[in-house]
Coordinates of C-alpha atoms in Angstrom, one line a residue:
Chain T
M1 CA -90.0 -82.4 108.3
G2 CA -92.8 -83.9 110.4
N3 CA -94.6 -87.1 109.7
F4 CA -98.1 -86.5 108.5
H5 CA -99.0 -89.9 107.2
N6 CA -101.5 -90.6 109.9
H7 CA -103.4 -87.4 109.6
T8 CA -106.9 -87.9 108.3
V9 CA -109.0 -85.0 109.4
I10 CA -108.3 -81.3 109.6
E11 CA -107.8 -81.3 113.3
D12 CA -104.9 -83.6 113.0
F13 CA -103.2 -80.9 111.0
L14 CA -104.4 -77.9 113.0
L15 CA -103.3 -79.4 116.3
D16 CA -100.0 -80.7 115.0
P17 CA -97.2 -78.5 116.3
D18 CA -94.9 -79.5 113.5
F19 CA -97.5 -78.5 111.0
N20 CA -98.0 -75.2 112.8
R21 CA -94.3 -74.5 112.8
L22 CA -94.1 -75.2 109.1
I23 CA -96.9 -72.9 108.2
N24 CA -95.8 -70.1 110.5
G25 CA -92.3 -70.5 109.2
K26 CA -92.2 -71.3 105.5
K27 CA -95.8 -70.3 104.8
E28 CA -96.9 -70.8 101.2
S29 CA -93.7 -72.5 100.0
G30 CA -93.8 -74.9 102.9
V31 CA -97.4 -75.7 102.2
R32 CA -96.9 -76.2 98.6
S33 CA -94.1 -78.7 99.1
L34 CA -96.2 -80.5 101.7
M35 CA -99.0 -80.8 99.3
E36 CA -96.6 -82.3 96.8
E37 CA -95.4 -84.8 99.3
Y38 CA -98.9 -85.9 100.4
P39 CA -101.0 -85.6 97.3
D40 CA -103.9 -87.5 98.8
K41 CA -104.2 -85.0 101.6
K42 CA -103.9 -82.0 99.4
E43 CA -107.4 -80.6 100.3
L44 CA -106.9 -81.1 104.0
I45 CA -103.6 -79.5 104.0
R46 CA -104.9 -76.5 102.0
S47 CA -107.8 -76.0 104.3
A48 CA -105.8 -76.3 107.5
A49 CA -103.1 -74.0 106.1
T50 CA -105.7 -71.4 105.0
L51 CA -107.2 -71.4 108.5
L52 CA -103.8 -71.1 110.2
L53 CA -102.4 -68.5 107.8
Y54 CA -105.5 -66.4 108.1
M55 CA -105.9 -66.8 111.8
K56 CA -103.7 -63.9 112.7
V57 CA -105.0 -61.8 115.5
E58 CA -105.3 -58.1 114.9
D59 CA -102.1 -56.7 116.4
I60 CA -103.2 -54.0 118.8
E61 CA -100.9 -51.1 118.0
L62 CA -98.2 -51.2 120.5
S63 CA -95.0 -49.7 119.4
D64 CA -91.7 -50.7 120.9
D65 CA -91.4 -47.1 122.2
F66 CA -94.6 -47.5 124.1
I67 CA -93.4 -50.7 125.8
E68 CA -90.1 -49.1 126.5
K69 CA -92.0 -46.2 128.2
K70 CA -94.1 -48.6 130.2
Y71 CA -91.0 -50.4 131.4
K72 CA -89.4 -47.1 132.5
Q73 CA -92.6 -46.4 134.4
L74 CA -92.4 -49.8 136.0
K75 CA -88.9 -49.3 137.1
N76 CA -89.8 -46.0 138.6
Q77 CA -92.8 -47.4 140.4
I78 CA -90.6 -50.1 141.9
K79 CA -88.0 -47.6 143.0
V80 CA -90.4 -45.2 144.6
G81 CA -92.1 -48.1 146.3
K82 CA -89.1 -48.0 148.6
R83 CA -89.1 -44.2 149.0
R84 CA -92.0 -41.9 149.6
S85 CA -93.2 -40.3 146.5
I86 CA -95.3 -42.0 143.8
I87 CA -96.7 -41.6 140.3
L88 CA -100.4 -41.5 140.4
R89 CA -103.1 -42.0 137.9
A90 CA -105.9 -39.8 139.2
A91 CA -109.2 -40.9 137.8
V92 CA -109.0 -44.4 136.5
A93 CA -110.4 -47.4 138.4
A94 CA -107.6 -50.0 138.3
C95 CA -108.0 -53.3 140.0
I96 CA -105.8 -54.8 142.6
L97 CA -104.4 -58.1 141.5
A98 CA -105.2 -60.9 143.9
L99 CA -102.5 -63.4 142.9
I100 CA -102.5 -67.0 143.9
T101 CA -100.5 -66.8 147.1
S102 CA -101.3 -63.4 148.6
T103 CA -103.0 -60.1 148.3
F104 CA -100.6 -57.3 147.5
F105 CA -101.2 -53.7 148.7
L106 CA -99.7 -51.5 146.2
Y107 CA -101.0 -48.0 146.5
K108 CA -99.3 -45.5 148.5
Y109 CA -100.5 -42.2 149.6
Q110 CA -98.6 -39.0 149.2
E111 CA -98.7 -36.1 151.6
N112 CA -100.2 -33.5 149.3
M113 CA -102.7 -35.7 147.5
T114 CA -106.1 -34.2 146.9
G115 CA -109.1 -35.8 148.3
K116 CA -110.1 -36.8 144.8
Q117 CA -106.9 -38.7 144.3
I118 CA -107.3 -40.5 147.6
F119 CA -110.8 -41.5 146.7
A120 CA -109.8 -42.7 143.3
L121 CA -107.3 -45.0 144.9
L122 CA -109.8 -46.0 147.6
D123 CA -112.3 -46.8 144.8
S124 CA -109.8 -49.2 143.2
T125 CA -108.9 -51.0 146.3
S126 CA -110.4 -54.4 146.5
L127 CA -112.3 -55.7 149.5
N128 CA -112.1 -59.2 148.1
I129 CA -110.0 -60.4 151.1
E130 CA -110.5 -62.9 153.8
E131 CA -109.3 -61.0 156.8
I132 CA -109.4 -57.4 158.1
S133 CA -106.2 -55.8 157.1
L134 CA -104.2 -52.8 158.1
S135 CA -101.5 -51.7 155.8
S136 CA -99.1 -48.9 154.9
G137 CA -97.0 -49.1 151.8
Y138 CA -95.6 -52.6 151.7
T139 CA -96.1 -53.3 155.4
H140 CA -99.3 -55.0 156.3
V141 CA -100.9 -57.0 159.1
K142 CA -104.0 -59.1 159.3
V143 CA -106.4 -58.1 162.1
D144 CA -108.3 -60.7 164.1
E145 CA -111.9 -59.7 164.3
N146 CA -112.1 -59.9 168.1
K147 CA -109.1 -57.7 168.7
K148 CA -109.1 -53.9 169.0
I149 CA -106.8 -51.8 167.0
V150 CA -105.0 -49.1 168.9
Q151 CA -102.7 -46.4 167.6
T152 CA -100.7 -45.0 170.4
S153 CA -99.6 -41.4 170.7
S154 CA -96.1 -42.4 169.6
G155 CA -97.5 -43.9 166.4
D156 CA -97.1 -47.6 167.2
I157 CA -100.0 -49.9 166.3
L158 CA -101.2 -52.4 168.8
I159 CA -103.7 -55.1 168.0
G160 CA -105.3 -56.8 170.9
N161 CA -102.7 -55.2 173.2
E162 CA -99.8 -56.7 171.2
E163 CA -97.5 -54.4 169.3
K164 CA -97.9 -55.3 165.7
M165 CA -96.4 -52.3 163.8
K166 CA -93.8 -50.0 165.2
S167 CA -94.1 -46.4 164.2
S168 CA -90.7 -46.6 162.5
E169 CA -91.9 -49.5 160.3
I170 CA -94.7 -47.5 158.9
E171 CA -93.1 -46.1 155.9
D172 CA -96.1 -44.3 154.3
E173 CA -97.9 -41.1 155.2
Y174 CA -101.2 -42.9 155.4
I175 CA -102.5 -46.1 156.8
Q176 CA -105.2 -48.1 155.2
L177 CA -107.8 -50.2 157.0
L178 CA -109.8 -52.7 155.0
V179 CA -112.8 -54.5 156.5
P180 CA -114.4 -57.0 154.2
N181 CA -118.0 -58.2 154.3
G182 CA -118.7 -60.4 157.2
K183 CA -116.3 -58.6 159.6
R184 CA -116.3 -55.6 161.9
T185 CA -113.6 -53.9 163.9
S186 CA -112.8 -50.9 166.0
I187 CA -109.8 -48.6 166.0
N188 CA -108.5 -46.1 168.5
F189 CA -106.7 -43.2 167.0
S190 CA -103.7 -41.5 168.6
D191 CA -105.8 -38.6 169.8
G192 CA -108.2 -40.8 171.7
T193 CA -111.0 -40.9 169.0
I194 CA -112.6 -44.3 168.6
A195 CA -114.1 -45.5 165.4
W196 CA -116.2 -48.6 165.0
V197 CA -116.0 -49.8 161.4
N198 CA -118.8 -51.8 159.8
S199 CA -118.5 -54.6 157.2
G200 CA -117.5 -53.7 153.7
S201 CA -115.7 -50.6 154.6
K202 CA -112.4 -48.9 153.7
L203 CA -110.8 -46.3 155.9
I204 CA -107.6 -44.3 155.3
Y205 CA -106.1 -42.2 158.0
P206 CA -102.7 -40.4 158.4
K207 CA -100.0 -41.9 160.5
T208 CA -99.8 -38.6 162.3
F209 CA -102.7 -36.1 162.3
K210 CA -101.9 -32.7 161.0
K211 CA -101.4 -29.8 163.3
N212 CA -104.6 -28.0 162.5
K213 CA -106.9 -30.8 161.7
R214 CA -107.5 -34.5 162.2
E215 CA -108.7 -36.0 158.9
I216 CA -109.8 -39.5 157.9
Y217 CA -111.2 -40.8 154.6
V218 CA -114.1 -43.3 154.6
D219 CA -115.9 -45.5 152.0
G220 CA -118.3 -47.5 154.1
E221 CA -119.8 -47.0 157.6
V222 CA -118.2 -45.8 160.8
Y223 CA -119.5 -44.9 164.2
L224 CA -117.3 -42.4 165.9
T225 CA -116.8 -40.9 169.3
V226 CA -114.4 -38.1 168.8
A227 CA -112.1 -36.8 171.5
K228 CA -112.6 -33.1 172.0
E229 CA -109.7 -30.9 171.0
T230 CA -110.2 -27.2 170.7
G231 CA -108.6 -25.7 167.6
R232 CA -108.2 -29.1 165.9
P233 CA -111.4 -30.3 164.4
F234 CA -111.9 -33.9 163.4
I235 CA -113.0 -34.3 159.8
V236 CA -114.5 -37.3 158.2
R237 CA -114.3 -37.2 154.5
T238 CA -116.4 -39.4 152.3
K239 CA -116.6 -39.1 148.5
D240 CA -119.4 -36.6 148.5
I241 CA -119.8 -35.5 152.1
N242 CA -117.5 -34.0 154.7
V243 CA -118.2 -33.9 158.4
S244 CA -116.3 -31.6 160.7
V245 CA -116.6 -32.1 164.5
L246 CA -114.9 -30.8 167.6
G247 CA -116.0 -33.4 170.1
T248 CA -119.0 -35.6 169.6
T249 CA -120.6 -39.0 168.8
F250 CA -122.0 -39.7 165.4
N251 CA -122.5 -42.2 162.7
V252 CA -121.4 -41.9 159.1
S253 CA -122.9 -44.2 156.5
A254 CA -121.3 -43.7 153.1
Y255 CA -120.9 -46.9 151.2
N256 CA -119.7 -46.0 147.7
N257 CA -122.2 -48.5 146.3
D258 CA -125.2 -47.4 148.3
K259 CA -127.7 -44.9 147.0
V260 CA -128.3 -43.2 150.3
H261 CA -125.5 -41.7 152.4
S262 CA -126.2 -40.4 155.9
I263 CA -124.6 -38.6 158.8
V264 CA -126.4 -39.1 162.1
L265 CA -125.6 -37.1 165.2
V266 CA -126.0 -38.7 168.6
E267 CA -124.6 -35.9 170.7
G268 CA -122.4 -32.9 170.3
S269 CA -122.2 -30.8 167.3
V270 CA -121.1 -31.4 163.7
E271 CA -120.9 -29.4 160.6
V272 CA -121.7 -31.2 157.4
S273 CA -120.8 -30.0 153.9
S274 CA -121.6 -31.7 150.6
G275 CA -121.2 -29.9 147.3
K276 CA -122.6 -26.5 147.8
F277 CA -124.5 -27.5 150.9
N278 CA -123.1 -26.6 154.3
S279 CA -124.8 -26.7 157.6
K280 CA -124.6 -27.7 161.2
I281 CA -126.9 -30.4 162.5
A282 CA -128.1 -31.0 166.0
P283 CA -128.3 -34.2 168.1
N284 CA -131.0 -36.6 166.8
Q285 CA -130.8 -35.1 163.4
A286 CA -129.6 -36.9 160.3
F287 CA -128.1 -35.4 157.2
I288 CA -129.1 -37.5 154.2
R289 CA -127.9 -37.5 150.7
E290 CA -129.7 -39.5 148.1
D291 CA -129.2 -39.2 144.4
G292 CA -127.5 -35.9 144.9
I293 CA -130.3 -34.5 146.9
V294 CA -129.6 -33.5 150.5
S295 CA -132.0 -33.1 153.4
I296 CA -131.9 -32.9 157.2
K297 CA -134.5 -34.6 159.3
E298 CA -135.1 -35.7 162.9
V299 CA -134.5 -39.4 163.3
D300 CA -134.3 -42.2 165.9
T301 CA -130.5 -42.4 166.0
Y302 CA -130.6 -45.9 167.3
K303 CA -131.8 -47.1 163.9
Y304 CA -128.6 -45.8 162.4
T305 CA -126.2 -46.8 165.1
C306 CA -127.5 -50.1 166.3
W307 CA -125.2 -52.0 163.9
K308 CA -122.5 -51.3 166.4
D309 CA -124.3 -53.6 168.8
G310 CA -124.9 -56.2 166.2
V311 CA -128.6 -55.3 165.7
I312 CA -130.5 -54.1 162.7
K313 CA -133.5 -52.1 163.6
L314 CA -136.1 -52.3 160.9
E315 CA -138.4 -49.4 160.5
N316 CA -139.8 -48.6 157.2
E317 CA -137.0 -50.5 155.5
T318 CA -137.4 -52.0 152.2
L319 CA -136.5 -55.7 151.7
D320 CA -133.9 -54.5 149.3
A321 CA -132.1 -52.4 152.0
I322 CA -132.4 -55.1 154.6
F323 CA -130.9 -57.7 152.3
K324 CA -128.0 -55.4 151.5
K325 CA -127.2 -55.0 155.2
I326 CA -127.5 -58.8 155.8
S327 CA -125.3 -59.4 152.8
R328 CA -122.5 -57.2 154.2
Y329 CA -122.8 -58.4 157.7
Y330 CA -122.7 -62.1 156.9
N331 CA -120.7 -61.8 153.7
V332 CA -123.2 -63.6 151.5
S333 CA -124.6 -62.6 148.2
I334 CA -128.3 -62.4 147.9
Q335 CA -130.0 -63.1 144.7
Q336 CA -133.6 -63.0 143.8
T337 CA -135.0 -65.8 141.7
D338 CA -138.6 -64.9 141.8
P339 CA -139.0 -61.8 139.6
D340 CA -142.5 -61.1 141.1
L341 CA -141.2 -60.5 144.5
D342 CA -141.1 -56.7 144.8
M343 CA -138.2 -55.9 147.0
S344 CA -138.6 -52.1 146.9
K345 CA -142.1 -51.9 148.3
E346 CA -142.0 -54.2 151.2
I347 CA -141.9 -52.3 154.5
Y348 CA -140.8 -53.8 157.8
K349 CA -140.9 -53.1 161.4
G350 CA -139.0 -55.0 164.0
K351 CA -135.4 -55.8 164.7
L352 CA -132.9 -58.4 163.7
D353 CA -130.3 -59.6 166.1
L354 CA -127.1 -60.2 164.0
N355 CA -125.6 -62.2 166.8
D356 CA -128.0 -64.9 165.6
S357 CA -126.9 -67.1 162.8
L358 CA -127.8 -66.1 159.3
K359 CA -130.4 -68.9 159.2
I360 CA -132.3 -67.6 162.2
V361 CA -132.2 -64.1 160.8
L362 CA -133.5 -65.2 157.4
D363 CA -136.2 -67.4 159.1
N364 CA -137.4 -64.5 161.1
L365 CA -137.5 -62.3 158.0
A366 CA -139.1 -64.9 155.8
H367 CA -141.7 -65.6 158.4
S368 CA -143.0 -62.1 158.5
S369 CA -143.3 -61.8 154.7
N370 CA -144.0 -64.0 151.8
F371 CA -140.8 -65.4 150.6
S372 CA -138.8 -68.5 151.0
Y373 CA -135.1 -68.9 150.6
K374 CA -132.3 -71.4 149.9
V375 CA -128.7 -71.1 151.0
E376 CA -126.0 -72.5 148.7
D377 CA -122.5 -71.9 149.7
K378 CA -122.1 -68.2 150.0
T379 CA -125.3 -67.3 148.1
V380 CA -128.8 -66.9 149.3
F381 CA -131.5 -67.4 146.8
I382 CA -134.8 -65.7 147.5
E383 CA -137.9 -67.2 146.1
Chain Y
M1 CA -90.2 -79.8 129.7
N2 CA -93.4 -78.8 128.1
E3 CA -94.2 -78.9 124.5
S4 CA -95.2 -75.4 123.8
G5 CA -92.8 -72.7 122.6
N6 CA -93.2 -70.7 125.8
N7 CA -89.9 -71.6 127.3
Q8 CA -88.3 -68.3 126.6
E9 CA -90.2 -66.8 129.4
I10 CA -89.2 -69.5 131.8
E11 CA -85.5 -69.1 130.8
L12 CA -85.7 -65.3 131.3
W13 CA -87.4 -65.7 134.7
Q14 CA -84.8 -68.2 135.8
A15 CA -82.1 -65.8 134.6
F16 CA -83.7 -63.0 136.6
L17 CA -83.8 -65.2 139.7
D18 CA -80.1 -66.0 139.2
G19 CA -79.4 -62.4 139.3
E20 CA -78.7 -61.8 135.6
E21 CA -78.9 -58.2 134.7
G22 CA -81.3 -57.2 132.0
A23 CA -83.2 -60.5 132.3
F24 CA -86.2 -58.8 133.9
S25 CA -86.5 -56.1 131.4
Q26 CA -86.2 -58.6 128.6
L27 CA -89.0 -60.7 130.2
Y28 CA -91.2 -57.6 130.5
K29 CA -90.7 -56.7 126.8
V30 CA -91.3 -60.2 125.6
C31 CA -94.5 -60.7 127.6
Y32 CA -96.0 -57.3 127.2
R33 CA -97.8 -57.5 123.9
K34 CA -99.1 -61.0 124.6
L35 CA -100.5 -60.1 128.0
Y36 CA -101.9 -56.8 126.6
T37 CA -103.7 -58.4 123.7
Y38 CA -105.1 -61.2 125.9
G39 CA -106.4 -58.6 128.4
I40 CA -108.1 -56.6 125.7
N41 CA -109.6 -59.7 124.2
I42 CA -111.1 -60.7 127.6
G43 CA -112.8 -57.4 127.7
M44 CA -110.6 -55.2 129.8
T45 CA -110.2 -51.5 129.0
S46 CA -106.7 -50.4 127.9
D47 CA -106.2 -48.5 131.1
L48 CA -107.1 -51.5 133.2
V49 CA -104.8 -53.8 131.3
E50 CA -101.9 -51.5 131.5
D51 CA -102.3 -51.1 135.3
T52 CA -102.8 -54.8 135.8
I53 CA -99.7 -55.6 133.9
Q54 CA -97.7 -53.1 135.9
E55 CA -98.9 -54.5 139.2
L56 CA -98.2 -58.0 138.1
F57 CA -94.6 -57.2 137.2
I58 CA -94.1 -55.1 140.3
K59 CA -95.1 -58.2 142.3
L60 CA -92.8 -60.4 140.2
Y61 CA -89.9 -58.1 140.8
T62 CA -90.4 -57.4 144.5
R63 CA -91.7 -60.7 145.7
P64 CA -90.4 -63.3 143.4
E65 CA -90.4 -65.9 146.2
Q66 CA -94.1 -65.7 146.2
I67 CA -94.5 -66.8 142.7
K68 CA -95.4 -70.4 142.5
T69 CA -96.3 -71.6 139.0
A70 CA -98.0 -74.9 138.3
T71 CA -96.8 -74.8 134.8
T72 CA -95.0 -72.2 132.6
L73 CA -94.5 -68.7 133.6
L74 CA -96.5 -67.4 130.7
A75 CA -99.4 -69.5 131.7
F76 CA -99.1 -68.1 135.2
L77 CA -99.1 -64.5 133.9
F78 CA -102.1 -65.2 131.7
A79 CA -103.9 -66.8 134.6
S80 CA -103.1 -63.8 136.8
I81 CA -104.6 -61.4 134.2
R82 CA -107.6 -63.6 133.9
N83 CA -108.2 -63.9 137.7
S84 CA -107.6 -60.2 138.1
Y85 CA -110.3 -59.4 135.6
L86 CA -112.7 -61.9 137.2
N87 CA -112.2 -60.5 140.7
N88 CA -112.8 -57.0 139.4
E89 CA -116.0 -58.2 137.8
K90 CA -117.1 -59.9 141.0
I91 CA -116.8 -56.7 142.9
S92 CA -118.3 -54.4 140.4
R93 CA -121.2 -56.8 139.8
R94 CA -121.3 -57.9 143.4
K95 CA -121.8 -61.6 142.6
L96 CA -119.6 -64.2 144.1
Q97 CA -120.4 -66.8 141.5
I98 CA -118.7 -65.4 138.4
D99 CA -116.0 -67.6 137.1
E100 CA -116.7 -67.3 133.5
I101 CA -115.4 -64.9 131.0
D102 CA -118.4 -64.4 128.9
S103 CA -117.2 -61.9 126.4
F104 CA -114.0 -63.2 124.9
Y105 CA -113.6 -61.9 121.5
F106 CA -110.8 -61.1 119.1
D107 CA -110.6 -59.9 115.5
Y108 CA -108.7 -61.8 112.9
I109 CA -106.9 -59.9 110.2
V110 CA -105.9 -61.2 106.9
E111 CA -102.1 -61.4 106.6
N112 CA -100.9 -59.0 104.0
N113 CA -100.4 -61.0 100.9
P114 CA -99.5 -59.2 97.7
L115 CA -101.1 -61.9 95.6
E116 CA -104.5 -61.4 97.2
E117 CA -107.0 -58.8 96.2
T118 CA -108.3 -56.6 99.1
E119 CA -111.9 -57.4 98.3
E120 CA -111.2 -61.1 98.6
Q121 CA -109.5 -60.4 101.9
E122 CA -112.6 -58.6 103.1
Q123 CA -114.7 -61.6 102.2
I124 CA -112.4 -64.0 104.0
K125 CA -112.4 -61.7 107.0
K126 CA -116.2 -61.9 107.0
Q127 CA -116.2 -65.6 106.8
I128 CA -113.8 -66.0 109.6
A129 CA -115.9 -63.6 111.7
Q130 CA -118.9 -65.7 111.0
I131 CA -117.0 -68.8 112.1
L132 CA -115.9 -67.1 115.3
D133 CA -119.4 -66.0 116.0
S134 CA -120.6 -69.5 115.9
L135 CA -118.3 -70.4 118.7
T136 CA -118.9 -69.8 122.4
S137 CA -116.8 -67.4 124.3
R138 CA -114.8 -70.2 125.9
Q139 CA -114.3 -71.9 122.6
R140 CA -112.9 -68.7 121.1
E141 CA -110.6 -68.3 124.1
I142 CA -109.2 -71.8 123.8
I143 CA -108.7 -71.4 120.1
Y144 CA -106.9 -68.2 120.8
L145 CA -104.7 -69.7 123.4
K146 CA -104.0 -72.8 121.5
F147 CA -103.2 -71.4 118.0
L148 CA -102.2 -67.9 118.6
V149 CA -100.4 -68.0 121.8
Q150 CA -99.4 -71.5 121.1
M151 CA -100.0 -72.9 124.6
D152 CA -100.1 -76.6 125.2
Y153 CA -103.0 -78.2 127.0
E154 CA -101.3 -78.1 130.4
E155 CA -100.8 -74.4 130.2
I156 CA -104.3 -73.8 128.9
A157 CA -105.7 -75.9 131.7
S158 CA -104.0 -73.7 134.3
V159 CA -105.1 -70.4 132.6
M160 CA -108.7 -71.4 132.1
Q161 CA -109.0 -73.3 135.3
L162 CA -109.9 -76.6 133.6
S163 CA -108.5 -80.1 133.8
E164 CA -106.3 -81.0 130.9
Q165 CA -108.9 -83.4 129.6
A166 CA -111.6 -80.8 129.8
A167 CA -109.3 -78.4 127.9
R168 CA -108.8 -81.0 125.2
N169 CA -112.5 -81.6 124.9
L170 CA -113.2 -77.9 124.6
A171 CA -110.6 -77.5 121.9
Y172 CA -112.0 -80.5 119.9
R173 CA -115.5 -79.1 120.1
A174 CA -114.3 -75.8 118.9
I175 CA -112.4 -77.2 116.0
D176 CA -115.3 -79.4 115.2
K177 CA -117.4 -76.3 114.8
I178 CA -114.8 -74.7 112.7
R179 CA -114.5 -77.7 110.5
K180 CA -118.2 -77.7 109.8
N181 CA -118.1 -74.1 108.7
H182 CA -114.8 -73.9 107.0
K183 CA -116.0 -75.2 103.7
Y184 CA -116.4 -71.6 102.6
L185 CA -112.7 -71.0 103.0
L186 CA -112.0 -73.6 100.5
L187 CA -113.5 -71.4 97.8
F188 CA -110.7 -68.9 98.1
P189 CA -107.7 -69.7 96.1
L190 CA -105.0 -69.0 98.6
L191 CA -102.8 -71.6 97.2
Q192 CA -102.8 -72.6 93.6

């Protein structure tokens, strides 16, 4: 038995592993004999024992069967990670584990998955990564910001003219492109369509486009010039809106965590559908969905597409919306410390050149309105 | 060799790395409840915990060479669950500065003791709940890790991202608070 002579306060007992073992093991009988052995510490021993004996956490009901089942599921998931089918959980938002040494892209996309299932997985994919990443199943590559991604007609993937993924290495049906805040990239698809992808976006596209349609899935913002192909429309699917085009140039802004989603047509012809709504829009028109309400209006398309050139054109923008864009572009978090500053009413005109440093951009903005700011690490505090 | 009782996991992990059959499934079963309970206590939903545990073990199985633990494997697993939850919170709340778990809670139950009366057990439960309420989230978490998961300070430090000394200080502060409030427990005649 342990030596408890030097124990004078309750912590001494509580933190003594020998005492712990005794209590957990012999429980009352152990305690009683201990109290007999150290009569002067009777009260201490009794209190400490009471605490330890009563401090049992409520065992969440997990039967051995349940754990057995989960293990089988695990084995299955590991096995199919090497083949092509997968078990899916449709609606739940899981989170992707970012372990100490690397990020791990788990989810795989099955051929006949519904859009809903794809978006559920997209939703649960984390953008908390440092670099732009292109992945398919267990294969993944990091993409340097200044290099173009090109998918050749044979299905190989080149980054900056270097072959990075052979078509045969791509095991999965779909390829996933993740662009974290602070980065942008562009990708050429095998049919010649080019997509510029803005910060904070996730894009999923099939390794090979289907015979009757070319379909991609987007959560974020992309600007596309679609190669014309009669009989095979190009379809951009976002969570609530689908855009179908034959050959055209347009901008899709559908960040899952934005209130306003928009499709802006620069030239060509597109058909937009969202819920029960279905209509074609003409060049210089925008389809807008806000809080479930849809509308079409004439717009200055440059306001919506200028991000591609690294510019934000401000025209009747609220401070709130501007900060959101800055936050994504520069990958900083913006927090308001002065509660009196109304960010939803301020209206701005002008333009921000995002090729400038964050400081210059903020200086310009702060100058034309009444706020001051402070940058600490990756957070901007607005006063 | 660390002092905690969490060597079983290390042995099983080593056995798995050595190619022993059945070691991995043993490891999974041994860890599951502990990780699950911890995840729930941090504030994850049951679906989220289940998925996180699966992902964690898939990674253990398929990329074991990438697992670098500063201390015991169990501490590593706990730390992974914790980080996973925090990362998830960062994204859903869109703040980069979250590194605290601010809602750690767990319920104590009274061990079934035929000599005790249920009403008394209820009372004790209430007292213990009161004591827990008086602690901060981190203090509760460290009490949980120290006494219920039986981690040593080195392990706790790596789970909660503290220095060992800071962990000790935190534990002592928590116990101090418990000591100040525990007088009520003395009134209950657990042991004659």
